[in-house]
Every structure is written in C-alpha cells, then in structure tokens.
Short mmCIF file of C-alpha atoms in Angstrom, two decimals:
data_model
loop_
_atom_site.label_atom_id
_atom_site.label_comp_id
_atom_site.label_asym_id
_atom_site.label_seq_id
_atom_site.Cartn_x
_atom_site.Cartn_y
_atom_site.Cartn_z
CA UNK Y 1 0.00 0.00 0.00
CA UNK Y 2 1.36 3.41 -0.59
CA UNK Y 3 1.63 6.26 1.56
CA UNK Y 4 -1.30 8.29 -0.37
CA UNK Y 5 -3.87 5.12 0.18
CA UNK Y 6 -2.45 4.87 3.89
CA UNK Y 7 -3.60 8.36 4.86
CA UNK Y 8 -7.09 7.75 4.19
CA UNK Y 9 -7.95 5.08 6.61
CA UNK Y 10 -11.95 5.85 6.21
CA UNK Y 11 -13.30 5.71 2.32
CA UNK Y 12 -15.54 7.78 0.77
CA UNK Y 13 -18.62 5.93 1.49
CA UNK Y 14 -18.27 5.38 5.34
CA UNK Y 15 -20.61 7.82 5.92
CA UNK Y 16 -23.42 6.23 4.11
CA UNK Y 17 -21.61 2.84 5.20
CA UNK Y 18 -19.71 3.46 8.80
CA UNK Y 19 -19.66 -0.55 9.02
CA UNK Y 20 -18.25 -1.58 6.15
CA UNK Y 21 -16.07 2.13 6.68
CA UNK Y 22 -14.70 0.68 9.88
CA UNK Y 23 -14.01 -2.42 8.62
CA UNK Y 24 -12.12 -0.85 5.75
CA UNK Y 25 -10.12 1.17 8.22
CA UNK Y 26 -9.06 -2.05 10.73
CA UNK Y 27 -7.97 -3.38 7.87
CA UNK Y 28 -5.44 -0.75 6.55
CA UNK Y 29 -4.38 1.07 9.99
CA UNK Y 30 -0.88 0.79 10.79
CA UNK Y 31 -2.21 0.21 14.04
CA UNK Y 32 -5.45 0.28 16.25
CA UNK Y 33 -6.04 1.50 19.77
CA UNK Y 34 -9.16 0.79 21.22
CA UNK Y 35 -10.82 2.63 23.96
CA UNK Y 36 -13.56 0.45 26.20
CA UNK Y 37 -15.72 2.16 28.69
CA UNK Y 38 -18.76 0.79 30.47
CA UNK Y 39 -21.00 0.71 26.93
CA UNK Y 40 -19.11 -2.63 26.22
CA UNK Y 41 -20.10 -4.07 29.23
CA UNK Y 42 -23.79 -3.36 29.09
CA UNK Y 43 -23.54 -4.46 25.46
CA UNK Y 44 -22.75 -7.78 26.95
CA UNK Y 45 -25.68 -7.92 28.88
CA UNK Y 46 -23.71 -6.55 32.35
CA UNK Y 47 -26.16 -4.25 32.55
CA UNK Y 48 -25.83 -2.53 36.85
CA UNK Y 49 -29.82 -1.25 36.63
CA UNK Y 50 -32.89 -3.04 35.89
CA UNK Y 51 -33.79 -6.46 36.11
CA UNK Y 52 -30.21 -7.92 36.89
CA UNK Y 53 -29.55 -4.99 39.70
CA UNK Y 54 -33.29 -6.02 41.39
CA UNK Y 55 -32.28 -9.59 41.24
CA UNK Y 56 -29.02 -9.06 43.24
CA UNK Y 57 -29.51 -5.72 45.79
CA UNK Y 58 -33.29 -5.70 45.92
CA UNK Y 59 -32.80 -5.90 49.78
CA UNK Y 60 -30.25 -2.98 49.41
CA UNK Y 61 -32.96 -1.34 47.19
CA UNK Y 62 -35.51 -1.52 49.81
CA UNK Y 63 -33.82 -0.21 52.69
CA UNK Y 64 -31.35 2.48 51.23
CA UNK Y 65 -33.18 3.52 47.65
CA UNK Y 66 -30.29 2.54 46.03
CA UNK Y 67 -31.37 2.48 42.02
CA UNK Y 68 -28.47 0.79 40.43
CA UNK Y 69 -24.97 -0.91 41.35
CA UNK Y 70 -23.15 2.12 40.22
CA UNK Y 71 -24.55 4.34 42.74
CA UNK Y 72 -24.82 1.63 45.22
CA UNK Y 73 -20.87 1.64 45.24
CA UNK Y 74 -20.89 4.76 46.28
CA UNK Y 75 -23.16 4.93 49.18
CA UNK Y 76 -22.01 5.41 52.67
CA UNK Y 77 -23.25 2.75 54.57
CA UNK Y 78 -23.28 2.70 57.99
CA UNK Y 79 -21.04 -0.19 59.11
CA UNK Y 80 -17.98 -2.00 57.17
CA UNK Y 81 -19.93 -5.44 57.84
CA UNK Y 82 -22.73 -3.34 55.18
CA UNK Y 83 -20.15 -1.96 52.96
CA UNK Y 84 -18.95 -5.35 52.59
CA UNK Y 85 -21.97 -7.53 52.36
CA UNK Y 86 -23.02 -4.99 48.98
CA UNK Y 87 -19.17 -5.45 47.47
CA UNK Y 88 -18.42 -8.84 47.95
CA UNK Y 89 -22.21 -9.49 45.99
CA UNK Y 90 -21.04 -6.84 43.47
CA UNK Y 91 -18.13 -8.21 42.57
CA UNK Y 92 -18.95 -12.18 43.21
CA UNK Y 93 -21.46 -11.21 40.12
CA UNK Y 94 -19.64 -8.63 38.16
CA UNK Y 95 -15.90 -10.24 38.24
CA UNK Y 96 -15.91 -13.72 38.87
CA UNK Y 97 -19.51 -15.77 38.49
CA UNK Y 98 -19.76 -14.06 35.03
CA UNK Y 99 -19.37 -15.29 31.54
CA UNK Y 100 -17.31 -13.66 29.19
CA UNK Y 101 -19.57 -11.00 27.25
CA UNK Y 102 -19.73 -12.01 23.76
CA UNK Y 103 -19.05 -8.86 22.72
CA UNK Y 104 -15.72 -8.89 24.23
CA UNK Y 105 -14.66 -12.06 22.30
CA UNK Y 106 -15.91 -10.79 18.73
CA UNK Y 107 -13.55 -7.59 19.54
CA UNK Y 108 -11.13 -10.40 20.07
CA UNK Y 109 -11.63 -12.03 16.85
CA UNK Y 110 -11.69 -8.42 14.87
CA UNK Y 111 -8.10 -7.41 16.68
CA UNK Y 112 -6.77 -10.96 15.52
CA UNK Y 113 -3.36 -10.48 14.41
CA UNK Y 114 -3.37 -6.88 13.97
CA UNK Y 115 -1.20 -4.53 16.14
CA UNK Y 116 -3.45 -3.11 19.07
CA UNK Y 117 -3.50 -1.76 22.42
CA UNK Y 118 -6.78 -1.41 24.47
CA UNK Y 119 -7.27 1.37 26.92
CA UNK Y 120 -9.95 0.77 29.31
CA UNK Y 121 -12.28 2.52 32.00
CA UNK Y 122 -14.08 -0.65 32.80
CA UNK Y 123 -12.49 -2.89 36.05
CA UNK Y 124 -14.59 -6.33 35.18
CA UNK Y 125 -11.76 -8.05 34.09
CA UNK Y 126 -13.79 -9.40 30.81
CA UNK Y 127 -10.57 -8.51 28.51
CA UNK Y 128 -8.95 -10.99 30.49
CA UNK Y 129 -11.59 -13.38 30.19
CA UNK Y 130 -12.12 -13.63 27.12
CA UNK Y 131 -8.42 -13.77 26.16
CA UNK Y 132 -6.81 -11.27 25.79
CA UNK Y 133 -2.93 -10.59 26.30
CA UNK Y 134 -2.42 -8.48 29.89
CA UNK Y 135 0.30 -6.79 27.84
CA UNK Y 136 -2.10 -5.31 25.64
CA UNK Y 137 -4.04 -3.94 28.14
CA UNK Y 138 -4.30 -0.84 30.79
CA UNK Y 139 -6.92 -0.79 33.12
CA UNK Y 140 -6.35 2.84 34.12
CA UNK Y 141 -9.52 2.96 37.28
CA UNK Y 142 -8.67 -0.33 39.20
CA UNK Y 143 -10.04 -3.46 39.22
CA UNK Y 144 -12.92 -5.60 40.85
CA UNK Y 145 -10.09 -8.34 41.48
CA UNK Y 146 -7.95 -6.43 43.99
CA UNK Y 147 -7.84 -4.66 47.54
CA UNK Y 148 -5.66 -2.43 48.70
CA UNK Y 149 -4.95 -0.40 52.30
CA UNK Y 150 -7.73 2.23 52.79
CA UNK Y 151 -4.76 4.81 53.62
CA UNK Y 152 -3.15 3.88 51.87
CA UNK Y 153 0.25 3.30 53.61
CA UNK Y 154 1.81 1.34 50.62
CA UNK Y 155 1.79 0.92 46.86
CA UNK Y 156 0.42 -2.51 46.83
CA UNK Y 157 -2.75 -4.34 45.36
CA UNK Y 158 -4.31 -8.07 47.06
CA UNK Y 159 -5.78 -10.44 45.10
CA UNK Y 160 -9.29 -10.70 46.73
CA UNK Y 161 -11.06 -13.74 45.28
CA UNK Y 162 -11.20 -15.95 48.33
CA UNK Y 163 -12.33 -13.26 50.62
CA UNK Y 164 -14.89 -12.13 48.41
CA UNK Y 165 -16.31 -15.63 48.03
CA UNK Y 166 -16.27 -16.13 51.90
CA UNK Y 167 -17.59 -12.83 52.50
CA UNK Y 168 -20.74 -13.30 50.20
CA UNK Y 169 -21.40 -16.95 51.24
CA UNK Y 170 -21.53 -15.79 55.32
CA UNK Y 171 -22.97 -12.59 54.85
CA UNK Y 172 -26.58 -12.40 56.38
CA UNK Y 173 -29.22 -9.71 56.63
CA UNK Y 174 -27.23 -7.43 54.40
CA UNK Y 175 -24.05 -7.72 56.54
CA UNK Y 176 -20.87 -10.04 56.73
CA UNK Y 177 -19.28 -11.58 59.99
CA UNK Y 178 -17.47 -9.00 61.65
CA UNK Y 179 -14.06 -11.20 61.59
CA UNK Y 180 -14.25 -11.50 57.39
CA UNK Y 181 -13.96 -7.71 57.11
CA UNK Y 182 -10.87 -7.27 55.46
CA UNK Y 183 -7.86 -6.13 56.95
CA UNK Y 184 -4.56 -4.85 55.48
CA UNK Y 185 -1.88 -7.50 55.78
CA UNK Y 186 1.01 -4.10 56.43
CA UNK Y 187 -0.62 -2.26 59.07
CA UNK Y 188 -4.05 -3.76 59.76
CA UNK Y 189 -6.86 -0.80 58.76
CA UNK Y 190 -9.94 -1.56 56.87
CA UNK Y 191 -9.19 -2.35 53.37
CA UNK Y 192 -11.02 -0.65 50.41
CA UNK Y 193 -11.63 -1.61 47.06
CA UNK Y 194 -8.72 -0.34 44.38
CA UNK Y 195 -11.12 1.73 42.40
CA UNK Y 196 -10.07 5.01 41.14
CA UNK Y 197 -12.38 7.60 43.41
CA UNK Y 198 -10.12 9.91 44.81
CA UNK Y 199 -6.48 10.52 45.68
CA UNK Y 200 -5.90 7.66 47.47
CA UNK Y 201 -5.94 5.23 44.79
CA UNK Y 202 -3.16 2.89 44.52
CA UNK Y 203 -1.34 2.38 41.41
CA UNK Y 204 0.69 -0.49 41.83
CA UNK Y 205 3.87 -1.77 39.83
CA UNK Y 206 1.61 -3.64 37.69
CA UNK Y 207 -0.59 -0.65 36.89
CA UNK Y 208 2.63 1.82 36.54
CA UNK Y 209 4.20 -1.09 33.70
CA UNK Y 210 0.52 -1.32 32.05
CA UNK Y 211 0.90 2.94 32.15
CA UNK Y 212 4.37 2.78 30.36
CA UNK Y 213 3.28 -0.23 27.78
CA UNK Y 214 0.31 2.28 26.79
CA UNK Y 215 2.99 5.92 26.55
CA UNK Y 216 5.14 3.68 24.54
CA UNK Y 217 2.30 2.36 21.97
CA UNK Y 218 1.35 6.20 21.55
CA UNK Y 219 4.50 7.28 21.15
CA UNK Y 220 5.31 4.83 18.33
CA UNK Y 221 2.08 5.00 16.84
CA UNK Y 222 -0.08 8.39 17.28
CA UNK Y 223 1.70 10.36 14.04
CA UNK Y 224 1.12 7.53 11.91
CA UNK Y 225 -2.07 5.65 10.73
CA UNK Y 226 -3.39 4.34 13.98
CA UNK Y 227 -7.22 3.62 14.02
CA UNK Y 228 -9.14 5.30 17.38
CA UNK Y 229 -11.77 2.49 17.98
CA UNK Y 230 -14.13 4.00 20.90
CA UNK Y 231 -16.73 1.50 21.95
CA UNK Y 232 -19.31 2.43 24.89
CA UNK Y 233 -17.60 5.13 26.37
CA UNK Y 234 -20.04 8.17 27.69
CA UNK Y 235 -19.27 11.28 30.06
CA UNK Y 236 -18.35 9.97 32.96
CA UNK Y 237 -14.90 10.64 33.05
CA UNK Y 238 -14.75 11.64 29.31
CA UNK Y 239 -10.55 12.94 30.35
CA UNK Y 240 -9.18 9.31 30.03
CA UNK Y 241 -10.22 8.11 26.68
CA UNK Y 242 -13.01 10.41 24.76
CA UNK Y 243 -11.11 13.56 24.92
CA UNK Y 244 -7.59 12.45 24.55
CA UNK Y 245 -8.77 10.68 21.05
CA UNK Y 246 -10.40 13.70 19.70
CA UNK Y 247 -7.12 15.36 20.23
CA UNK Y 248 -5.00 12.46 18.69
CA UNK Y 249 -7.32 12.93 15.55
CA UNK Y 250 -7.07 16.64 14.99
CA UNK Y 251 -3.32 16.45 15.74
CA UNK Y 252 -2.87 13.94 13.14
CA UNK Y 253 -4.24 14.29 9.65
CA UNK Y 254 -3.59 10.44 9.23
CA UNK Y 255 -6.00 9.03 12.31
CA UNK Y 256 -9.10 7.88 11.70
CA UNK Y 257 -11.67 8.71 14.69
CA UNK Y 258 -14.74 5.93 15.08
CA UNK Y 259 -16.85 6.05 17.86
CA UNK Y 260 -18.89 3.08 18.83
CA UNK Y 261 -22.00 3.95 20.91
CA UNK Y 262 -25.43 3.45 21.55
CA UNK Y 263 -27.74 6.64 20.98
CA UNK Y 264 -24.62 8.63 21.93
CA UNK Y 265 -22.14 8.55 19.14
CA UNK Y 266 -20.76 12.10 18.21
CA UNK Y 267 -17.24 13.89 17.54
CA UNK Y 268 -16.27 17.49 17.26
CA UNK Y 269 -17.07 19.32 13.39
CA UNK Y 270 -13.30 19.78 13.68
CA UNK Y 271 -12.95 16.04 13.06
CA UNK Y 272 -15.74 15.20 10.89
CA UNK Y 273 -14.06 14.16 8.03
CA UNK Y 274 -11.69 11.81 9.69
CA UNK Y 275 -14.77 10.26 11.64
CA UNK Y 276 -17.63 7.95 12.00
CA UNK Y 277 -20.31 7.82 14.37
CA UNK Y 278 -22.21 4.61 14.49
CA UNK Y 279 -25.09 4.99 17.13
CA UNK Y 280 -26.01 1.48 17.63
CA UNK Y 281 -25.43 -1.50 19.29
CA UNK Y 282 -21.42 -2.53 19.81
CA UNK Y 283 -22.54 -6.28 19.82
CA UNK Y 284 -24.33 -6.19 16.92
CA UNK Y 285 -21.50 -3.81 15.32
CA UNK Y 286 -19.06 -6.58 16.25
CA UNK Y 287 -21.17 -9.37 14.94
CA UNK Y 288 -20.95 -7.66 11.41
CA UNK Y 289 -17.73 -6.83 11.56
#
C-alpha cells in the first residue's frame, strides 16, 4: 500500500456505510487502539440497573433507595460489615460468576493479528476473560479483582477472590461476619476496594508497567495511521479516553476517529471528516464486523 492510500484510513462511502467504513479502516491502519468504557459491558448484557440490579440488591434497594450498582458503590453505609456484604455481591457477580460477554470475544476475533492496544475505564476483568494478552491492556480505574490499604500506607494491590467468596457466602441480613472484614496485611486498617475515586488510589507496579506499555504504543504509533476504535464510552470521566482521542485525531491528519455507541455517538465538526459515528449497538457492530 502506498503512503497516499495509507492516509485515508476511512473511504468515501463510510458515511453512508460506517460498518463496512470501519471495517475498511481495521484493515489498513498501521495500528489500532481501542478505547472500552462501560457501553461494552452493558452491550454484553452486564447491565448494573434493571432487572439484573433487582435480582441481586433488591434488599439494598428496599432499605437504602439505592437504584443501580453504580450508585450503590458509592453509598455510605453505615457499618464496614454493610459496605462489605453490597461489594463482595457486586463483585462475586460482576468479576468472577460471570461469563465472558460475547461482545468482548468478537472484539477479540476483529483485533486478531493486527497490532493493538486497548485502553480501558471498565475494572470487570472481561478482557482478560475472554483472552486477551495483559500486555495489551491498561486498566487505568482499578479493578474488581484487587484490595488495597484504605490509607493507603503502601503501593500494593491483594488479590481478593477468596475473601470475596467467603464474605458473600456468610454474609446475612445485608451484613458479613465482623471477623471476614478485610484487613490490610502491612498495618491492619480496613481495606477498600482499588477503584479510582479519589487521591488515594493505589497504582501499583503492575498498573505503573501497564501505564508505560500504553505511553510507549502512543509514542510509536499516534503520528502515523493508527485507528481510534471508541466503543461504549459516555461522560463519565470523558478525560481518560473520549477527549484524549479527539485530540489524537485533529493532531494527526492520518487518524481515523470511530466512535462506537449506543444513541450517543458524536465527535467534534473539527474532526468530521476523519470520523464515524455509528449509534447502535457494539454487539451487533461486532457481529458484522
């Protein structure tokens, strides 16, 4: 392919055919960075409102008019036997009595030997699970798998599976046994869940080499013909991936911008012509592709 053809990463017709545009433009990007936020999840069916969030915290529901997991991970509850009872159930279901989102594996299949990175919001560990290479991956807010020191007083992250799985088998009337509450193993306070909320989030070796893995992909990549794949990712913290790959785009006249999202797909007019906007469903995207 010459360097005229590789500039234009998105044919004419993607507009009147963003599929078949995208497909055209995973096929001919030098490479393809891919940023997942919590759209790909619910895609999957991981929806945290609705039926599946009644089914699990309808007792949480009821007492504290919680309306949805996301929320309900935020609430202060009174006791850490409470706080405890709701996480361990949260991520029992979310992280590790969950199938791997079909979704999740099509992306798999579409990435198939081309040169990728994914950048993702989401902490559910479905990457993982449906195979994909930790090397290829930064989970920049945490995950569901791992504690660390509610101080914190180190850099460290804990593996949590067994103590989530004893935690939600013994916990009754919306509270665990006050001996399960986890303890740090360096200086014995509370432990909290490492989810990016505030300043006190730990980023551990393993996040800090996942950080350098992703500066050295962009640095390699973001002048050339690299593909911005944004699937499911909405305002929440629109900093880490949305904003970041609008400015890759304008800054490089050879990116292609395609954002992935249902009913809110959109890009700055400043972009427009390296972009597509498909405002429809990421599994059923995926299955075409």
């Amino acid at each position: 392919m010459d360097t005229v053809e590789k500039k234009k990463l998105l044919p004419a017709y993607s507009k009147k055919s963003p599929v078949k545009g995208l497909k055209h433009a995973l096929e001919t990007a030098d490479a393809i960075l891919v940023g997942a936020g919590a759209g790909l999840s619910a895609a999957a069916g991981f929806a945290y409102d609705g039926e599946r969030f009644q089914k699990h915290f309808h007792d949480f529901a009821e007492k504290y008019g919680i309306t949805d997991m996301y929320s309900g991970g935020f609430y202060p509850y009174p006791t850490l036997e409470e706080y405890w009872a709701w996480w361990s159930r949260h991520i029992l279901i979310n992280r590790y009595d969950v199938p791997v989102g079909r979704p999740y594996a099509d992306l798999l299949r579409v990435l198939q030997g081309k040169n990728y990175f994914v950048l993702t919001t989401n902490v559910d560990h479905q990457f993982q699970l449906a195979g994909f290479g930790k090397e290829r991956l930064f989970y920049t807010q945490g995950d569901y798998g791992l504690f660390q020191c509610s101080g914190p007083c180190c850099q460290e992250t804990f593996g949590n599976e067994a103590q989530v799985r004893r935690m939600a088998e013994a916990q009754w009337g919306m509270r665990v046994p006050p001996e399960l509450v986890p303890k740090c193993p360096r200086c014995g306070r509370p432990m909290a869940m490492n989810l990016r909320a505030d300043s006190s989030f730990v980023e551990d070796g393993g996040w800090r080499r996942a950080a350098g893995r992703y500066g050295e992909f962009l640095r390699k990549w973001k002048d050339k013909g690299i593909l911005l794949l944004e699937l499911g990712v909405g305002y929440n913290t629109p900093g880490i991936i949305k904003y970041p790959f609008w400015q890759m785009a304008a800054q490089n006249p050879e990116a292609a911008y395609v954002c992935v999202n249902y009913g809110e797909a959109s890009c700055p007019q400043e972009i427009e012509g390296q972009s597509i906007c498909i405002g429809g469903d990421i599994g059923e995207v995926l299955e075409l592709l």
